[in-house]
Amino acid sequence: MSDISVEDHFAAAAERHFHDGDFLHGHDRLPNADYHFGFAVECALKSMLLRFLGATMDPKPRPSGRPNTKPAIAPWFLDPESGKPQEYGHLPWVESDIRLMSRRRTGARLTVALDRLSAFDRWSVHQRYLDGSDVDPSAVESRRGVAHDVIDLHQLALLFKRLP
């Protein structure tokens, strides 16, 4: 295992997936481009969750109260209202998840980026198993734009060490 932090892994994966998606988009490989745009957004958001919004990859508490030593497989934090772990797996994340993520954050760029995530409501990690014949070019273009904006937001956050 490398000495690179999980946040840095997510950040590097976000960039890699975005550039792969953009390359594939430019070569009219829309189903695979769309897949990469979704993962780019997911990885950038997870990096921001871990760096700036208090999420963790620590072992999640068990309902029984017994210690848990298994590391989490996705960023999570305790929902302040329910007291239960809120995990961020694959997109699409539901509206309530996004609102929890942005709680007490008033950054205009973050708010705009989160509001635009509805472009991924019909995106699925499972599309990797499909033949790609049902791809909607306008939906891919929309998700490409959202991915570009989220990647830009992520880069600014890394540069200024805070969410813009």
Coordinates of N, CA, C and O in Angstrom, one line a residue, residues 28-138:
D28 N -16.1 10.3 -30.0 CA -17.5 9.8 -30.2 C -17.8 8.5 -29.5 O -18.5 7.7 -30.0
R29 N -17.1 8.3 -28.4 CA -17.3 7.0 -27.6 C -18.2 7.4 -26.4 O -17.7 7.4 -25.2
L30 N -19.4 7.9 -26.6 CA -20.3 8.5 -25.6 C -20.6 7.6 -24.4 O -20.6 8.0 -23.3
P31 N -20.9 6.3 -24.6 CA -21.3 5.5 -23.4 C -20.1 5.4 -22.4 O -20.3 5.6 -21.2
N32 N -18.9 5.2 -22.9 CA -17.8 5.1 -22.0 C -17.4 6.5 -21.5 O -17.0 6.6 -20.3
A33 N -17.5 7.5 -22.3 CA -17.3 8.9 -21.8 C -18.2 9.2 -20.7 O -17.8 9.7 -19.6
D34 N -19.5 8.9 -20.8 CA -20.5 9.2 -19.8 C -20.1 8.5 -18.5 O -20.2 9.0 -17.4
Y35 N -19.7 7.2 -18.6 CA -19.3 6.4 -17.4 C -18.2 7.1 -16.7 O -18.2 7.3 -15.5
H36 N -17.2 7.6 -17.4 CA -16.0 8.3 -16.8 C -16.4 9.6 -16.2 O -15.9 10.0 -15.1
F37 N -17.3 10.3 -16.8 CA -17.7 11.6 -16.2 C -18.4 11.4 -14.9 O -18.2 12.2 -14.0
G38 N -19.2 10.4 -14.8 CA -19.9 10.1 -13.5 C -18.8 9.7 -12.4 O -18.9 10.2 -11.3
F39 N -17.9 8.9 -12.8 CA -16.8 8.6 -11.8 C -16.0 9.8 -11.4 O -15.5 9.9 -10.3
A40 N -15.7 10.7 -12.4 CA -14.9 11.9 -12.1 C -15.6 12.7 -11.0 O -15.0 13.2 -10.1
V41 N -16.9 12.9 -11.2 CA -17.7 13.7 -10.3 C -17.7 13.0 -8.9 O -17.5 13.6 -7.9
E42 N -18.0 11.7 -8.9 CA -18.1 11.0 -7.7 C -16.7 11.1 -6.9 O -16.7 11.3 -5.7
C43 N -15.6 10.9 -7.6 CA -14.3 10.9 -6.9 C -14.0 12.3 -6.4 O -13.4 12.5 -5.3
A44 N -14.3 13.4 -7.2 CA -14.0 14.7 -6.7 C -14.8 15.1 -5.5 O -14.3 15.7 -4.6
L45 N -16.1 14.7 -5.5 CA -17.0 15.0 -4.4 C -16.5 14.2 -3.1 O -16.5 14.8 -2.0
K46 N -16.0 13.0 -3.3 CA -15.5 12.2 -2.2 C -14.3 12.8 -1.6 O -14.1 12.9 -0.4
S47 N -13.4 13.3 -2.5 CA -12.2 14.0 -2.0 C -12.6 15.3 -1.2 O -12.0 15.5 -0.1
M48 N -13.6 16.0 -1.7 CA -14.0 17.2 -1.0 C -14.7 16.8 0.4 O -14.5 17.5 1.4
L49 N -15.5 15.8 0.4 CA -16.1 15.3 1.6 C -15.0 15.0 2.7 O -15.2 15.4 3.8
L50 N -14.0 14.3 2.3 CA -13.0 13.9 3.2 C -12.1 15.1 3.6 O -11.7 15.2 4.8
R51 N -11.8 16.0 2.7 CA -10.9 17.1 3.0 C -11.5 18.3 3.8 O -10.9 18.9 4.7
F52 N -12.8 18.6 3.4 CA -13.4 19.8 3.9 C -14.7 19.7 4.6 O -15.1 20.7 5.2
L53 N -15.3 18.5 4.6 CA -16.7 18.4 5.1 C -16.8 17.4 6.2 O -17.9 17.0 6.6
G54 N -15.7 17.0 6.8 CA -15.8 16.1 8.0 C -16.1 14.7 7.8 O -16.3 13.9 8.7
A55 N -16.1 14.2 6.5 CA -16.3 12.8 6.3 C -15.0 12.0 6.6 O -14.0 12.6 6.8
T56 N -15.2 10.7 6.8 CA -14.0 9.9 7.2 C -14.1 8.5 6.5 O -15.1 8.2 6.0
M57 N -13.0 7.8 6.5 CA -12.9 6.5 6.0 C -12.6 5.5 7.2 O -12.3 4.4 7.0
D58 N -12.7 6.1 8.4 CA -12.5 5.2 9.6 C -13.6 4.2 9.7 O -14.7 4.3 9.0
P59 N -13.4 3.1 10.5 CA -14.4 2.1 10.6 C -15.7 2.7 11.2 O -15.6 3.6 12.0
K60 N -16.8 2.3 10.6 CA -18.1 2.8 11.0 C -18.5 2.2 12.4 O -18.2 1.0 12.6
P61 N -19.2 2.9 13.2 CA -19.7 2.3 14.5 C -20.8 1.3 14.2 O -21.5 1.4 13.2
R62 N -20.8 0.2 15.0 CA -21.8 -0.8 14.8 C -23.0 -0.5 15.7 O -22.8 0.1 16.8
P63 N -24.2 -0.9 15.2 CA -25.4 -0.6 16.0 C -25.3 -1.3 17.4 O -25.8 -0.8 18.4
S64 N -24.6 -2.4 17.5 CA -24.4 -3.1 18.8 C -23.5 -2.4 19.8 O -23.5 -2.7 20.9
G65 N -22.7 -1.4 19.2 CA -21.8 -0.7 20.1 C -20.5 -1.4 20.2 O -19.5 -0.8 20.8
R66 N -20.4 -2.6 19.7 CA -19.1 -3.3 19.7 C -18.1 -2.6 18.7 O -18.5 -2.1 17.7
P67 N -16.8 -2.7 19.1 CA -15.8 -2.0 18.2 C -15.8 -2.6 16.8 O -16.0 -3.8 16.6
N68 N -15.5 -1.8 15.8 CA -15.5 -2.2 14.4 C -14.0 -1.9 14.0 O -13.6 -0.8 14.1
T69 N -13.4 -2.9 13.4 CA -12.0 -2.6 12.9 C -11.9 -2.6 11.4 O -10.9 -2.4 10.9
K70 N -13.0 -2.9 10.7 CA -13.0 -2.9 9.3 C -13.1 -1.5 8.7 O -14.0 -0.8 9.1
P71 N -12.1 -1.1 7.9 CA -12.2 0.3 7.4 C -13.4 0.4 6.5 O -13.9 -0.5 5.9
A72 N -13.9 1.6 6.4 CA -15.0 1.9 5.5 C -14.6 1.8 4.1 O -13.4 1.9 3.7
I73 N -15.6 1.5 3.2 CA -15.3 1.3 1.8 C -15.7 2.6 1.0 O -15.4 2.7 -0.2
A74 N -16.4 3.5 1.7 CA -16.8 4.8 1.1 C -16.8 5.9 2.2 O -16.9 5.5 3.4
P75 N -16.6 7.1 1.9 CA -16.6 8.2 2.9 C -18.0 8.2 3.6 O -19.0 7.9 3.0
W76 N -17.9 8.5 4.9 CA -19.2 8.6 5.7 C -19.0 9.6 6.8 O -17.9 10.0 7.1
F77 N -20.1 10.0 7.4 CA -20.1 10.8 8.6 C -21.4 10.5 9.4 O -22.3 9.9 8.8
L78 N -21.4 10.8 10.6 CA -22.6 10.6 11.4 C -23.6 11.7 11.1 O -23.3 12.9 11.2
D79 N -24.8 11.3 10.7 CA -25.9 12.3 10.4 C -26.3 12.9 11.8 O -26.6 12.2 12.7
P80 N -26.2 14.2 11.9 CA -26.4 14.9 13.2 C -27.9 14.7 13.6 O -28.1 14.8 14.8
E81 N -28.8 14.5 12.7 CA -30.2 14.4 13.1 C -30.5 12.9 13.5 O -31.2 12.7 14.5
S82 N -30.1 12.0 12.8 CA -30.4 10.6 13.1 C -29.4 9.9 14.0 O -29.7 8.9 14.6
G83 N -28.1 10.4 14.0 CA -27.0 9.7 14.7 C -26.5 8.5 14.0 O -25.7 7.7 14.5
K84 N -27.0 8.2 12.8 CA -26.6 7.1 12.0 C -25.5 7.4 11.0 O -25.5 8.5 10.5
P85 N -24.6 6.5 10.7 CA -23.7 6.8 9.6 C -24.3 7.0 8.3 O -25.2 6.3 7.9
Q86 N -23.9 8.1 7.6 CA -24.4 8.4 6.3 C -23.2 8.1 5.3 O -22.2 8.8 5.4
E87 N -23.4 7.1 4.4 CA -22.3 6.7 3.5 C -22.5 7.3 2.1 O -23.7 7.4 1.7
Y88 N -21.4 7.7 1.5 CA -21.5 8.2 0.1 C -20.8 7.1 -0.8 O -19.6 7.1 -0.9
G89 N -21.7 6.3 -1.4 CA -21.2 5.3 -2.3 C -21.2 5.8 -3.7 O -20.6 6.8 -4.0
H90 N -21.8 5.1 -4.6 CA -21.8 5.6 -6.0 C -23.0 6.6 -6.3 O -24.0 6.5 -5.6
L91 N -22.7 7.4 -7.3 CA -23.8 8.3 -7.8 C -24.9 7.4 -8.4 O -24.6 6.3 -8.8
P92 N -26.1 7.9 -8.5 CA -26.6 9.2 -8.0 C -26.8 9.2 -6.5 O -27.3 8.2 -6.0
W93 N -26.4 10.3 -5.9 CA -26.8 10.4 -4.5 C -28.1 11.1 -4.4 O -28.4 12.0 -5.2
V94 N -28.9 10.8 -3.4 CA -30.2 11.4 -3.3 C -30.1 12.8 -2.8 O -29.1 13.2 -2.2
E95 N -31.1 13.6 -3.0 CA -31.1 15.0 -2.7 C -30.7 15.2 -1.2 O -30.0 16.1 -0.8
S96 N -31.3 14.4 -0.3 CA -31.0 14.6 1.1 C -29.5 14.3 1.4 O -28.9 15.0 2.3
D97 N -28.8 13.4 0.7 CA -27.4 13.2 0.9 C -26.6 14.5 0.5 O -25.7 14.9 1.2
I98 N -27.0 15.1 -0.6 CA -26.3 16.3 -1.0 C -26.5 17.4 0.0 O -25.6 18.2 0.3
R99 N -27.7 17.6 0.5 CA -28.0 18.6 1.5 C -27.2 18.4 2.7 O -26.7 19.3 3.3
L100 N -27.0 17.1 3.2 CA -26.2 16.8 4.3 C -24.8 17.2 4.0 O -24.1 17.8 4.9
M101 N -24.3 17.0 2.8 CA -22.9 17.3 2.4 C -22.7 18.8 2.5 O -21.6 19.2 3.0
S102 N -23.7 19.6 2.1 CA -23.4 21.0 2.1 C -23.9 21.8 3.3 O -23.9 23.0 3.3
R103 N -24.4 21.0 4.3 CA -24.9 21.7 5.5 C -23.8 22.7 6.0 O -22.7 22.5 6.1
R104 N -24.4 23.9 6.4 CA -23.6 25.0 6.9 C -22.5 25.5 5.9 O -21.6 26.3 6.3
R105 N -22.6 25.2 4.6 CA -21.7 25.7 3.6 C -22.5 26.6 2.7 O -23.6 26.3 2.2
T106 N -22.0 27.8 2.6 CA -22.7 28.8 1.8 C -22.0 29.2 0.5 O -22.4 30.1 -0.2
G107 N -20.9 28.5 0.2 CA -20.1 28.8 -1.0 C -21.0 28.7 -2.3 O -21.6 27.7 -2.5
A108 N -21.1 29.8 -3.0 CA -21.9 29.8 -4.2 C -21.5 28.8 -5.2 O -22.4 28.1 -5.8
R109 N -20.3 28.6 -5.4 CA -19.8 27.6 -6.4 C -20.2 26.2 -6.0 O -20.6 25.3 -6.8
L110 N -20.0 25.9 -4.7 CA -20.4 24.6 -4.2 C -21.9 24.3 -4.3 O -22.4 23.3 -4.8
T111 N -22.7 25.3 -4.0 CA -24.2 25.2 -4.1 C -24.6 25.0 -5.5 O -25.4 24.1 -5.8
V112 N -24.0 25.8 -6.5 CA -24.4 25.6 -7.9 C -24.0 24.2 -8.4 O -24.7 23.5 -9.0
A113 N -22.8 23.7 -8.0 CA -22.3 22.4 -8.4 C -23.2 21.3 -7.9 O -23.6 20.4 -8.6
L114 N -23.6 21.4 -6.6 CA -24.5 20.4 -6.0 C -25.9 20.5 -6.6 O -26.5 19.4 -6.9
D115 N -26.4 21.6 -6.9 CA -27.7 21.7 -7.6 C -27.7 21.1 -8.9 O -28.7 20.6 -9.4
R116 N -26.6 21.1 -9.6 CA -26.5 20.6 -11.0 C -26.3 19.1 -11.0 O -26.4 18.4 -12.1
L117 N -26.1 18.4 -9.9 CA -25.9 17.0 -9.8 C -27.1 16.2 -10.3 O -27.0 15.0 -10.6
S118 N -28.3 16.9 -10.4 CA -29.5 16.2 -10.9 C -29.2 15.6 -12.3 O -29.9 14.7 -12.8
A119 N -28.2 16.1 -13.0 CA -27.8 15.6 -14.3 C -27.4 14.1 -14.2 O -27.5 13.4 -15.2
F120 N -27.1 13.7 -13.0 CA -26.7 12.3 -12.8 C -27.8 11.4 -12.3 O -27.5 10.3 -11.9
D121 N -29.0 11.9 -12.2 CA -30.1 11.2 -11.6 C -30.3 9.8 -12.3 O -30.7 8.9 -11.7
R122 N -30.0 9.8 -13.6 CA -30.3 8.6 -14.4 C -29.0 7.9 -14.8 O -29.0 6.9 -15.5
W123 N -27.9 8.4 -14.2 CA -26.5 7.8 -14.5 C -26.4 6.6 -13.5 O -26.9 6.7 -12.4
S124 N -25.8 5.5 -13.9 CA -25.6 4.4 -13.0 C -24.2 3.7 -13.2 O -23.8 3.6 -14.3
V125 N -23.6 3.3 -12.1 CA -22.4 2.6 -12.2 C -22.6 1.3 -13.0 O -21.7 0.7 -13.6
H126 N -23.8 0.8 -13.0 CA -24.2 -0.4 -13.7 C -24.3 -0.3 -15.2 O -24.4 -1.3 -15.9
Q127 N -24.1 0.9 -15.7 CA -24.2 1.0 -17.2 C -23.0 0.4 -17.9 O -23.0 0.1 -19.0
R128 N -22.0 0.0 -17.1 CA -20.8 -0.7 -17.6 C -21.2 -2.0 -18.2 O -20.5 -2.6 -19.0
Y129 N -22.4 -2.5 -17.8 CA -22.8 -3.8 -18.2 C -23.8 -3.7 -19.5 O -24.2 -4.8 -20.0
L130 N -24.1 -2.5 -19.9 CA -25.1 -2.3 -20.9 C -24.3 -2.2 -22.3 O -23.1 -1.9 -22.3
D131 N -25.1 -2.4 -23.3 CA -24.5 -2.3 -24.7 C -24.2 -0.9 -25.2 O -23.6 -0.7 -26.2
G132 N -24.8 0.1 -24.5 CA -24.5 1.5 -24.9 C -25.5 2.1 -25.9 O -25.4 3.2 -26.3
S133 N -26.4 1.3 -26.4 CA -27.3 1.7 -27.5 C -28.3 2.7 -27.0 O -28.9 3.4 -27.9
D134 N -28.5 2.9 -25.7 CA -29.5 3.8 -25.3 C -28.9 5.1 -24.8 O -29.6 5.9 -24.1
V135 N -27.7 5.4 -25.1 CA -27.0 6.6 -24.7 C -27.7 7.8 -25.3 O -28.1 7.8 -26.5
D136 N -27.9 8.8 -24.5 CA -28.5 10.1 -24.9 C -27.4 11.1 -25.0 O -26.9 11.6 -24.0
P137 N -27.1 11.5 -26.3 CA -25.9 12.5 -26.4 C -26.1 13.8 -25.6 O -25.2 14.3 -25.1
S138 N -27.4 14.3 -25.5 CA -27.6 15.5 -24.8 C -27.4 15.3 -23.3 O -26.8 16.2 -22.6

